[in-house]
Amino acid sequence: MKIQPSDKPLLEWAGDSLAIGLFEDAVELTGELATLDQKFSGVLKELITEEEFKGKANSTIFTRVNADSPVRKLILVGLGKPDALKLDTLRRAAAAVARVGKKQKSKILGFSFPLWNNDPAASAQAIAEGVELALYQDIRFKSEPEDKGSQIESIDLLGFGGQEAAITRANQIVSGVNLARQLVAAPANAVTPITLAETAQAIAKDYGLQLEILEREDCEKLGMGAFLGVAQASDLPPKFIHLTYKPEGTPKKKLAIIGKGLTFDSGGLNIKGAGSGIETMKIDMGGAAATLGAAKAIAQIKPDSEVHFISAVTENMISGRAMRPGDILTASNGKTIEVNNTDAEGRLTLADALVYTDKLGLDAIVDLATLTGANVIALGEDIAGLYTPDEAVASQIEKAAETSGEKIWRMPMEEKYFEGLKSGIADMKNTGPRPGGAITAALFLKQFVKQTPWAHIDIAGPVWTDKENGYNGAGATGYGVRTLVDWVLGSGE
């Protein structure tokens, strides 16, 4: 499928399906659309009237045109209120049209959408992203997959001539999102710590990034007792991944993205019981997947900031070597941790990853993690939680999330709650009381960042969706990749 900009006038376009975006309560046909309606013998007006189409966001209707028409079908998609138009409005509307076009077996589609904020580049990119994200499907593990592939061959973005670079940018970003989707969706016997290390190696080779993978012995030398405490029960070796993108010339900023990389989380000796969702714990490396997806996208875009992509990757398993409730681990900064819950393992791996990254002399660190069910209770399944004491980083992340359309909400860092993590025999426990559990998790992480501005994003909710949701199909969403890319691109401004 090829998405291409076009200067061809709306009235002269020919193809299988023509999609037109209309604002809510502004569906009266005027100007060029009125002329188009006359060209098609009033079929547009008739369709709007019969279907009582109001232009509500993401609503779609379609109809066939007569056999000798240069356009076989017309699709109308609602854009919502004009004053509420956002980039994500275009992204979601494009996804809705793409799905209709696929079901209608359209090979050649034309899109007639308005501009957001008089910005053709951003608008074209958002439309292309919506199409590509919506048409993604994962049939890798079916022996005889039903052929649900898109028959769409080309999409013309009418009125967006000259925006080839914006569409290329969309392709680059979506390639990273889809990598993250594939990694999260794959079962734990297909994506292991070794697999993630091999994925990092492939990205480094394909796009010229630097790569260092620390093995267990290397981590032992660095004193990563928290990370290795989680890893010690697995038969698979842990992998500490450090990918680095460096621009030509002096970088404007030096940044790091850290992803939680638990390729499977049994809960350890505090095992997850029936009904706890243990069968879905392949998704517990969603942060690492987003980190690698962002690395793939950023390596293609080549921004002027240096970016480090880091993940301490392992399984949290059960064996005679497993860490026990009550054990004390020593992280690489010397802080001691009483393990009062082996199922709060992600923060232990992140602790050593943060200490390691904090020593690199960077301008900012962002970590992503499927860290707590408490964040899902607080914000639901669509919204990630943002935790940071740094106002500048918070503003940058919020702006990036707004641009990308990935929902995020800043949560408080209530220092008083750290009292719930105090231990009588160690510097801290790894979990506190149930109330405010996502906040105490963030406060735990904060203890391992000494000097670098830092933000933590809890993606436990939006990393996965059980049903089609906007441009995401059921399953892994690749959440975080687009926000991270926008953050890196905007950080040098």
Short mmCIF file of C-alpha atoms in Angstrom, two decimals:
data_model
loop_
_atom_site.label_atom_id
_atom_site.label_comp_id
_atom_site.label_asym_id
_atom_site.label_seq_id
_atom_site.Cartn_x
_atom_site.Cartn_y
_atom_site.Cartn_z
CA MET A 1 0.00 0.00 0.00
CA LYS A 2 1.25 3.43 -0.95
CA ILE A 3 0.10 6.68 0.61
CA GLN A 4 0.89 9.65 -1.57
CA PRO A 5 0.17 13.39 -1.58
CA SER A 6 -1.84 14.74 -4.49
CA ASP A 7 -2.62 18.11 -6.04
CA LYS A 8 -5.37 16.67 -8.21
CA PRO A 9 -8.58 18.71 -7.77
CA LEU A 10 -11.36 16.99 -5.86
CA LEU A 11 -13.70 17.22 -8.85
CA GLU A 12 -11.22 15.48 -11.15
CA TRP A 13 -10.12 12.62 -8.89
CA ALA A 14 -10.97 9.09 -10.01
CA GLY A 15 -10.70 5.84 -8.06
CA ASP A 16 -12.61 3.22 -6.10
CA SER A 17 -13.64 5.24 -3.04
CA LEU A 18 -13.54 8.94 -2.21
CA ALA A 19 -13.62 9.81 1.50
CA ILE A 20 -14.76 13.26 2.62
CA GLY A 21 -14.42 14.61 6.14
CA LEU A 22 -17.30 16.74 7.45
CA PHE A 23 -17.62 18.64 10.72
CA GLU A 24 -20.44 18.03 13.17
CA ASP A 25 -23.63 19.98 12.40
CA ALA A 26 -21.91 21.43 9.33
CA VAL A 27 -22.89 18.83 6.76
CA GLU A 28 -24.66 21.17 4.36
CA LEU A 29 -22.93 20.88 1.03
CA THR A 30 -21.50 24.15 -0.25
CA GLY A 31 -18.88 25.26 -2.73
CA GLU A 32 -16.80 22.46 -4.20
CA LEU A 33 -18.79 19.77 -2.36
CA ALA A 34 -22.04 21.10 -3.80
CA THR A 35 -20.52 20.92 -7.27
CA LEU A 36 -19.31 17.39 -6.54
CA ASP A 37 -22.82 16.43 -5.43
CA GLN A 38 -24.24 17.77 -8.69
CA LYS A 39 -21.65 15.76 -10.60
CA PHE A 40 -22.91 12.61 -8.86
CA SER A 41 -26.61 13.44 -9.38
CA GLY A 42 -27.29 14.49 -5.78
CA VAL A 43 -26.19 11.21 -4.20
CA LEU A 44 -24.20 12.93 -1.41
CA LYS A 45 -27.10 15.05 -0.20
CA GLU A 46 -29.43 12.08 -0.44
CA LEU A 47 -27.01 9.93 1.61
CA ILE A 48 -26.69 12.55 4.34
CA THR A 49 -30.46 12.94 4.57
CA GLU A 50 -31.35 9.25 4.52
CA GLU A 51 -28.69 8.25 7.06
CA GLU A 52 -29.31 11.35 9.22
CA PHE A 53 -25.56 11.94 9.17
CA LYS A 54 -24.55 14.66 11.65
CA GLY A 55 -20.77 14.56 11.32
CA LYS A 56 -20.08 13.21 14.81
CA ALA A 57 -16.45 12.24 15.31
CA ASN A 58 -15.46 8.96 13.62
CA SER A 59 -18.98 8.20 12.37
CA THR A 60 -18.96 6.85 8.81
CA ILE A 61 -21.49 6.26 6.05
CA PHE A 62 -20.93 5.22 2.45
CA THR A 63 -22.80 4.57 -0.77
CA ARG A 64 -22.22 3.31 -4.28
CA VAL A 65 -22.27 5.71 -7.19
CA ASN A 66 -23.65 4.81 -10.63
CA ALA A 67 -21.68 2.34 -12.71
CA ASP A 68 -20.22 4.82 -15.21
CA SER A 69 -18.93 7.19 -12.51
CA PRO A 70 -15.16 7.81 -12.16
CA VAL A 71 -15.65 7.17 -8.42
CA ARG A 72 -17.18 3.84 -7.43
CA LYS A 73 -18.09 4.69 -3.82
CA LEU A 74 -18.36 7.75 -1.60
CA ILE A 75 -17.46 7.63 2.10
CA LEU A 76 -18.35 10.35 4.59
CA VAL A 77 -16.57 10.53 7.94
CA GLY A 78 -17.42 12.78 10.86
CA LEU A 79 -14.79 15.08 12.33
CA GLY A 80 -16.71 16.35 15.35
CA LYS A 81 -16.95 20.02 16.31
CA PRO A 82 -14.73 22.35 14.24
CA ASP A 83 -13.35 24.08 17.33
CA ALA A 84 -12.31 20.69 18.76
CA LEU A 85 -10.25 19.66 15.74
CA LYS A 86 -6.96 18.07 16.78
CA LEU A 87 -4.31 16.08 14.99
CA ASP A 88 -5.74 12.99 16.62
CA THR A 89 -9.15 13.83 15.14
CA LEU A 90 -7.62 13.45 11.69
CA ARG A 91 -5.71 10.34 12.78
CA ARG A 92 -8.85 8.62 14.07
CA ALA A 93 -11.00 9.70 11.12
CA ALA A 94 -8.39 8.34 8.71
CA ALA A 95 -8.38 5.05 10.62
CA ALA A 96 -12.18 4.83 10.37
CA VAL A 97 -12.06 5.44 6.60
CA ALA A 98 -9.24 2.92 6.13
CA ARG A 99 -11.30 0.21 7.81
CA VAL A 100 -14.35 1.00 5.66
CA GLY A 101 -12.19 0.99 2.55
CA LYS A 102 -10.71 -2.37 3.50
CA LYS A 103 -14.14 -3.93 4.11
CA GLN A 104 -15.42 -2.51 0.84
CA LYS A 105 -12.42 -3.98 -1.00
CA SER A 106 -11.38 -0.60 -2.35
CA LYS A 107 -8.03 -0.60 -4.11
CA ILE A 108 -7.65 3.12 -4.74
CA LEU A 109 -8.84 5.64 -2.13
CA GLY A 110 -8.91 9.39 -2.10
CA PHE A 111 -9.00 11.43 1.12
CA SER A 112 -10.43 14.96 1.23
CA PHE A 113 -9.71 16.16 4.77
CA PRO A 114 -9.25 19.66 6.22
CA LEU A 115 -6.01 21.04 7.62
CA TRP A 116 -5.28 21.16 11.32
CA ASN A 117 -3.98 24.56 12.41
CA ASN A 118 -3.11 25.46 8.79
CA ASP A 119 -0.30 22.90 9.03
CA PRO A 120 -0.27 20.62 5.97
CA ALA A 121 2.81 18.63 7.10
CA ALA A 122 1.45 17.74 10.53
CA SER A 123 -2.00 17.02 9.06
CA ALA A 124 -0.65 14.74 6.33
CA GLN A 125 1.50 12.87 8.84
CA ALA A 126 -1.45 12.32 11.19
CA ILE A 127 -3.69 11.05 8.38
CA ALA A 128 -1.02 8.65 7.15
CA GLU A 129 -0.38 7.40 10.69
CA GLY A 130 -4.09 6.74 11.22
CA VAL A 131 -4.34 4.68 8.06
CA GLU A 132 -1.23 2.61 8.70
CA LEU A 133 -1.97 1.99 12.37
CA ALA A 134 -5.54 0.89 11.64
CA LEU A 135 -4.63 -1.53 8.85
CA TYR A 136 -1.95 -3.37 10.86
CA GLN A 137 -2.71 -7.01 11.64
CA ASP A 138 -0.73 -9.76 13.32
CA ILE A 139 -1.23 -13.28 11.97
CA ARG A 140 2.27 -14.65 12.71
CA PHE A 141 1.11 -17.46 14.97
CA LYS A 142 -1.77 -18.86 12.89
CA SER A 143 -1.01 -22.02 10.91
CA GLU A 144 -3.69 -21.24 8.34
CA PRO A 145 -4.43 -17.54 8.75
CA GLU A 146 -7.66 -16.26 7.29
CA ASP A 147 -6.77 -13.80 4.56
CA LYS A 148 -7.82 -10.48 6.03
CA GLY A 149 -5.10 -8.51 4.33
CA SER A 150 -5.93 -5.09 3.01
CA GLN A 151 -6.62 -4.91 -0.71
CA ILE A 152 -5.91 -1.18 -0.66
CA GLU A 153 -3.13 -0.43 -3.12
CA SER A 154 -2.88 3.35 -2.95
CA ILE A 155 -4.29 6.31 -1.05
CA ASP A 156 -4.23 9.84 -2.43
CA LEU A 157 -4.24 12.69 0.10
CA LEU A 158 -6.00 15.37 -1.93
CA GLY A 159 -4.80 18.91 -1.34
CA PHE A 160 -1.58 17.75 0.30
CA GLY A 161 0.77 18.02 -2.65
CA GLY A 162 4.43 18.28 -1.70
CA GLN A 163 4.03 16.50 1.66
CA GLU A 164 6.09 13.44 0.78
CA ALA A 165 8.42 14.06 3.75
CA ALA A 166 5.50 14.10 6.19
CA ILE A 167 4.23 10.78 4.88
CA THR A 168 7.73 9.31 5.10
CA ARG A 169 7.91 10.47 8.72
CA ALA A 170 4.62 8.70 9.41
CA ASN A 171 5.99 5.50 7.85
CA GLN A 172 9.10 5.69 10.03
CA ILE A 173 7.16 6.22 13.24
CA VAL A 174 4.57 3.54 12.52
CA SER A 175 7.34 1.04 11.75
CA GLY A 176 8.49 1.57 15.34
CA VAL A 177 4.95 1.27 16.71
CA ASN A 178 4.39 -1.98 14.84
CA LEU A 179 7.67 -3.42 16.12
CA ALA A 180 6.51 -2.67 19.66
CA ARG A 181 3.12 -4.22 18.92
CA GLN A 182 4.76 -7.40 17.62
CA LEU A 183 7.05 -7.72 20.63
CA VAL A 184 4.25 -7.21 23.17
CA ALA A 185 1.80 -9.49 21.36
CA ALA A 186 4.22 -12.39 20.98
CA PRO A 187 4.07 -15.09 23.70
CA ALA A 188 6.81 -15.41 26.29
CA ASN A 189 8.18 -18.53 24.62
CA ALA A 190 8.76 -16.48 21.46
CA VAL A 191 10.04 -13.24 23.01
CA THR A 192 12.63 -13.93 25.70
CA PRO A 193 15.47 -11.79 27.06
CA ILE A 194 17.63 -13.31 24.33
CA THR A 195 15.06 -12.31 21.68
CA LEU A 196 14.98 -8.70 22.85
CA ALA A 197 18.78 -8.57 22.77
CA GLU A 198 18.69 -9.96 19.22
CA THR A 199 16.10 -7.34 18.26
CA ALA A 200 18.39 -4.62 19.58
CA GLN A 201 21.25 -6.14 17.58
CA ALA A 202 19.15 -6.06 14.41
CA ILE A 203 18.23 -2.40 14.94
CA ALA A 204 21.87 -1.50 15.57
CA LYS A 205 22.97 -3.33 12.42
CA ASP A 206 20.20 -2.01 10.18
CA TYR A 207 20.44 1.63 11.23
CA GLY A 208 24.01 2.11 12.42
CA LEU A 209 23.39 2.48 16.17
CA GLN A 210 25.93 1.65 18.85
CA LEU A 211 25.08 -1.35 21.02
CA GLU A 212 26.34 -2.73 24.29
CA ILE A 213 24.76 -5.76 25.91
CA LEU A 214 25.79 -6.49 29.48
CA GLU A 215 25.66 -10.14 30.45
CA ARG A 216 25.04 -11.43 33.97
CA GLU A 217 28.74 -11.26 34.86
CA ASP A 218 28.96 -7.65 33.69
CA CYS A 219 25.94 -6.72 35.80
CA GLU A 220 27.46 -8.46 38.80
CA LYS A 221 30.62 -6.35 38.43
CA LEU A 222 28.46 -3.21 38.43
CA GLY A 223 26.69 -4.34 41.60
CA MET A 224 23.23 -4.60 40.03
CA GLY A 225 21.82 -6.64 42.88
CA ALA A 226 18.24 -5.47 42.45
CA PHE A 227 18.06 -6.46 38.77
CA LEU A 228 19.89 -9.74 39.30
CA GLY A 229 17.72 -10.58 42.30
CA VAL A 230 14.71 -10.68 39.96
CA ALA A 231 16.65 -12.59 37.29
CA GLN A 232 18.13 -15.31 39.51
CA ALA A 233 15.19 -17.76 39.28
CA SER A 234 14.99 -17.91 35.49
CA ASP A 235 16.75 -20.53 33.38
CA LEU A 236 17.22 -17.84 30.72
CA PRO A 237 20.10 -15.36 31.08
CA PRO A 238 19.32 -11.71 31.80
CA LYS A 239 20.33 -9.11 29.24
CA PHE A 240 21.06 -5.47 29.97
CA ILE A 241 20.56 -3.63 26.65
CA HIS A 242 22.10 -0.25 25.86
CA LEU A 243 21.48 1.06 22.34
CA THR A 244 22.78 4.52 21.43
CA TYR A 245 21.84 6.82 18.57
CA LYS A 246 24.32 9.64 17.95
CA PRO A 247 23.69 12.40 15.40
CA GLU A 248 26.33 13.87 13.16
CA GLY A 249 27.92 16.85 14.83
CA THR A 250 27.35 18.09 18.37
CA PRO A 251 24.00 16.93 19.78
CA LYS A 252 21.55 19.57 20.99
CA LYS A 253 20.48 17.33 23.85
CA LYS A 254 21.50 14.00 25.35
CA LEU A 255 18.48 11.94 26.36
CA ALA A 256 17.65 8.45 27.59
CA ILE A 257 14.63 6.20 27.32
CA ILE A 258 14.44 3.26 29.72
CA GLY A 259 11.91 0.46 29.27
CA LYS A 260 10.86 -2.14 31.80
CA GLY A 261 11.70 -5.50 30.21
CA LEU A 262 10.02 -8.39 32.04
CA THR A 263 9.40 -10.84 29.22
CA PHE A 264 7.21 -12.86 31.59
CA ASP A 265 6.09 -12.13 35.12
CA SER A 266 4.89 -15.09 37.17
CA GLY A 267 4.89 -12.94 40.31
CA GLY A 268 7.77 -14.95 41.72
CA LEU A 269 7.07 -16.68 45.04
CA ASN A 270 4.23 -14.18 45.51
CA ILE A 271 2.79 -16.00 42.52
CA LYS A 272 -0.07 -14.50 40.57
CA GLY A 273 -3.13 -16.63 41.19
CA ALA A 274 -6.08 -17.59 39.02
CA GLY A 275 -7.95 -14.55 37.81
CA SER A 276 -4.89 -12.32 38.23
CA GLY A 277 -4.19 -12.12 34.51
CA ILE A 278 -1.06 -14.26 34.69
CA GLU A 279 -1.75 -15.55 31.17
CA THR A 280 -1.28 -12.00 29.82
CA MET A 281 2.00 -11.32 31.60
CA LYS A 282 3.86 -11.50 28.30
CA ILE A 283 2.96 -7.79 28.09
CA ASP A 284 5.17 -6.91 31.05
CA MET A 285 7.94 -5.93 28.66
CA GLY A 286 5.75 -3.24 27.06
CA GLY A 287 8.16 -0.55 28.20
CA ALA A 288 11.13 -2.28 26.61
CA ALA A 289 9.10 -2.87 23.44
CA ALA A 290 8.26 0.84 23.22
CA THR A 291 11.91 1.68 23.84
CA LEU A 292 13.06 -0.53 20.97
CA GLY A 293 10.24 0.73 18.76
CA ALA A 294 11.29 4.30 19.46
CA ALA A 295 14.89 3.36 18.68
CA LYS A 296 13.87 2.00 15.28
CA ALA A 297 11.88 5.14 14.45
CA ILE A 298 14.45 7.63 15.74
CA ALA A 299 17.29 5.86 13.93
CA GLN A 300 15.42 6.45 10.66
CA ILE A 301 14.40 10.04 11.40
CA LYS A 302 17.90 11.03 12.54
CA PRO A 303 17.16 13.94 14.92
CA ASP A 304 19.89 16.20 16.26
CA SER A 305 19.74 14.83 19.82
CA GLU A 306 21.73 11.90 21.17
CA VAL A 307 19.44 9.19 22.54
CA HIS A 308 20.23 6.18 24.73
CA PHE A 309 17.77 3.24 24.75
CA ILE A 310 18.17 1.08 27.84
CA SER A 311 16.44 -1.95 29.31
CA ALA A 312 17.30 -4.45 32.03
CA VAL A 313 15.62 -7.54 30.57
CA THR A 314 14.74 -10.76 32.36
CA GLU A 315 11.91 -13.06 33.43
CA ASN A 316 10.41 -13.16 36.92
CA MET A 317 10.13 -16.89 37.52
CA ILE A 318 9.97 -19.48 40.29
CA SER A 319 12.69 -22.00 41.14
CA GLY A 320 14.92 -23.05 43.99
CA ARG A 321 17.02 -19.97 43.21
CA ALA A 322 14.11 -17.51 43.43
CA MET A 323 14.36 -14.44 45.62
CA ARG A 324 12.17 -14.81 48.69
CA PRO A 325 9.86 -12.39 50.45
CA GLY A 326 12.01 -10.88 53.18
CA ASP A 327 15.26 -11.04 51.21
CA ILE A 328 17.39 -7.90 51.11
CA LEU A 329 18.89 -6.81 47.79
CA THR A 330 21.56 -4.18 47.26
CA ALA A 331 21.17 -1.97 44.21
CA SER A 332 24.14 -0.59 42.26
CA ASN A 333 24.01 2.74 44.12
CA GLY A 334 24.43 0.93 47.45
CA LYS A 335 20.81 1.31 48.62
CA THR A 336 19.36 -1.77 50.30
CA ILE A 337 15.87 -3.04 49.54
CA GLU A 338 13.76 -5.38 51.64
CA VAL A 339 11.67 -7.46 49.24
CA ASN A 340 8.24 -7.66 50.80
CA ASN A 341 6.57 -8.64 47.52
CA THR A 342 8.33 -10.55 44.74
CA ASP A 343 5.56 -9.48 42.37
CA ALA A 344 6.80 -5.87 42.58
CA GLU A 345 9.80 -6.84 40.51
CA GLY A 346 9.73 -4.30 37.71
CA ARG A 347 10.81 -1.45 39.96
CA LEU A 348 13.79 -3.56 41.08
CA THR A 349 15.03 -3.97 37.50
CA LEU A 350 14.39 -0.28 36.80
CA ALA A 351 16.32 0.72 39.93
CA ASP A 352 19.64 -0.51 38.54
CA ALA A 353 18.78 0.72 35.04
CA LEU A 354 18.18 4.21 36.46
CA VAL A 355 21.44 4.22 38.43
CA TYR A 356 23.35 3.15 35.32
CA THR A 357 21.67 5.77 33.12
CA ASP A 358 21.99 8.56 35.66
CA LYS A 359 25.77 8.27 35.39
CA LEU A 360 25.82 8.96 31.63
CA GLY A 361 25.69 12.75 32.00
CA LEU A 362 22.37 13.32 30.21
CA ASP A 363 19.89 16.16 29.98
CA ALA A 364 16.82 14.03 30.78
CA ILE A 365 15.65 10.47 31.38
CA VAL A 366 12.19 9.02 30.74
CA ASP A 367 11.27 5.51 31.80
CA LEU A 368 8.22 3.55 30.65
CA ALA A 369 6.87 0.60 32.56
CA THR A 370 3.81 -1.59 32.93
CA LEU A 371 4.40 -0.98 36.59
CA THR A 372 1.22 -0.99 38.66
CA GLY A 373 -2.39 -2.09 38.63
CA ALA A 374 -2.96 0.91 40.89
CA ASN A 375 -2.37 3.24 37.96
CA VAL A 376 -5.06 1.40 35.98
CA ILE A 377 -7.47 1.74 38.90
CA ALA A 378 -6.75 5.48 39.04
CA LEU A 379 -6.78 6.33 35.32
CA GLY A 380 -8.45 3.44 33.53
CA GLU A 381 -7.13 1.44 30.61
CA ASP A 382 -6.66 4.25 28.07
CA ILE A 383 -4.55 6.72 30.03
CA ALA A 384 -0.94 6.45 31.16
CA GLY A 385 0.24 8.08 34.37
CA LEU A 386 3.06 10.63 34.29
CA TYR A 387 5.16 10.99 37.45
CA THR A 388 7.98 13.50 37.70
CA PRO A 389 9.27 16.20 40.05
CA ASP A 390 10.61 18.14 37.05
CA GLU A 391 8.29 20.76 35.54
CA ALA A 392 10.22 21.14 32.28
CA VAL A 393 10.25 17.42 31.52
CA ALA A 394 6.58 17.14 32.47
CA SER A 395 5.69 19.92 30.05
CA GLN A 396 7.70 18.31 27.25
CA ILE A 397 6.08 14.90 27.73
CA GLU A 398 2.57 16.36 27.95
CA LYS A 399 3.12 18.33 24.74
CA ALA A 400 4.48 15.25 22.97
CA ALA A 401 1.52 13.14 24.10
CA GLU A 402 -0.93 15.78 22.88
CA THR A 403 0.73 15.77 19.45
CA SER A 404 0.80 11.98 19.24
CA GLY A 405 -2.72 11.47 20.55
CA GLU A 406 -1.55 9.09 23.28
CA LYS A 407 -3.44 9.92 26.45
CA ILE A 408 -1.45 10.76 29.57
CA TRP A 409 -2.20 12.43 32.90
CA ARG A 410 0.28 13.88 35.35
CA MET A 411 -0.02 12.41 38.82
CA PRO A 412 1.26 13.83 42.13
CA MET A 413 4.60 12.88 43.66
CA GLU A 414 3.48 13.11 47.28
CA GLU A 415 6.73 12.76 49.21
CA LYS A 416 4.94 11.94 52.45
CA TYR A 417 3.81 8.65 50.91
CA PHE A 418 7.42 7.42 50.89
CA GLU A 419 6.97 6.72 54.60
CA GLY A 420 4.99 3.65 53.50
CA LEU A 421 8.18 2.26 51.93
CA LYS A 422 10.31 2.52 55.04
CA SER A 423 11.86 -0.70 56.32
CA GLY A 424 13.06 -1.55 59.79
CA ILE A 425 16.06 -3.49 58.53
CA ALA A 426 16.92 -1.97 55.12
CA ASP A 427 16.85 1.43 53.44
CA MET A 428 13.40 0.76 51.99
CA LYS A 429 10.88 -1.90 51.05
CA ASN A 430 9.91 -2.49 47.46
CA THR A 431 6.20 -1.95 48.07
CA GLY A 432 4.13 0.23 50.35
CA PRO A 433 0.50 0.16 51.43
CA ARG A 434 -2.25 -0.35 48.86
CA PRO A 435 -3.53 3.26 48.83
CA GLY A 436 -1.52 5.38 46.42
CA GLY A 437 0.34 2.34 45.10
CA ALA A 438 1.28 3.93 41.77
CA ILE A 439 2.66 6.99 43.57
CA THR A 440 4.77 4.99 46.01
CA ALA A 441 6.12 2.99 43.06
CA ALA A 442 7.23 6.23 41.41
CA LEU A 443 8.74 7.46 44.69
CA PHE A 444 10.67 4.18 44.92
CA LEU A 445 12.16 4.80 41.46
CA LYS A 446 13.04 8.36 42.38
CA GLN A 447 15.54 7.04 44.95
CA PHE A 448 17.77 5.81 42.12
CA VAL A 449 18.07 9.05 40.16
CA LYS A 450 20.58 11.41 41.73
CA GLN A 451 21.23 14.22 39.28
CA THR A 452 19.36 13.92 35.97
CA PRO A 453 15.88 15.37 35.30
CA TRP A 454 13.62 12.33 35.17
CA ALA A 455 10.07 11.24 34.44
CA HIS A 456 8.32 7.91 34.89
CA ILE A 457 5.38 6.85 32.71
CA ASP A 458 3.18 3.99 33.95
CA ILE A 459 1.70 2.35 30.84
CA ALA A 460 0.02 -0.63 32.51
CA GLY A 461 -3.38 0.38 31.10
CA PRO A 462 -2.87 1.51 27.51
CA VAL A 463 -0.23 -1.07 26.53
CA TRP A 464 -3.04 -3.46 25.53
CA THR A 465 -6.68 -3.24 24.46
CA ASP A 466 -9.18 -6.09 24.46
CA LYS A 467 -11.23 -4.62 21.61
CA GLU A 468 -10.78 -2.29 18.66
CA ASN A 469 -10.13 1.20 19.95
CA GLY A 470 -9.59 4.05 17.49
CA TYR A 471 -6.64 3.18 15.27
CA ASN A 472 -5.66 0.28 17.53
CA GLY A 473 -7.01 -3.16 16.83
CA ALA A 474 -7.54 -5.62 19.67
CA GLY A 475 -4.23 -6.57 21.27
CA ALA A 476 -0.94 -4.76 21.69
CA THR A 477 -1.09 -1.02 20.99
CA GLY A 478 2.58 -0.03 20.83
CA TYR A 479 1.73 2.72 23.31
CA GLY A 480 4.50 5.15 24.02
CA VAL A 481 6.48 4.98 20.79
CA ARG A 482 4.85 8.00 19.19
CA THR A 483 5.04 10.10 22.37
CA LEU A 484 8.70 9.20 22.86
CA VAL A 485 9.56 10.12 19.29
CA ASP A 486 7.73 13.44 19.58
CA TRP A 487 9.52 14.10 22.89
CA VAL A 488 12.93 13.51 21.32
CA LEU A 489 12.11 15.63 18.27
CA GLY A 490 10.76 18.47 20.39
CA SER A 491 13.39 18.40 23.13
CA GLY A 492 15.98 20.21 21.02
CA GLU A 493 13.69 23.15 20.25
#
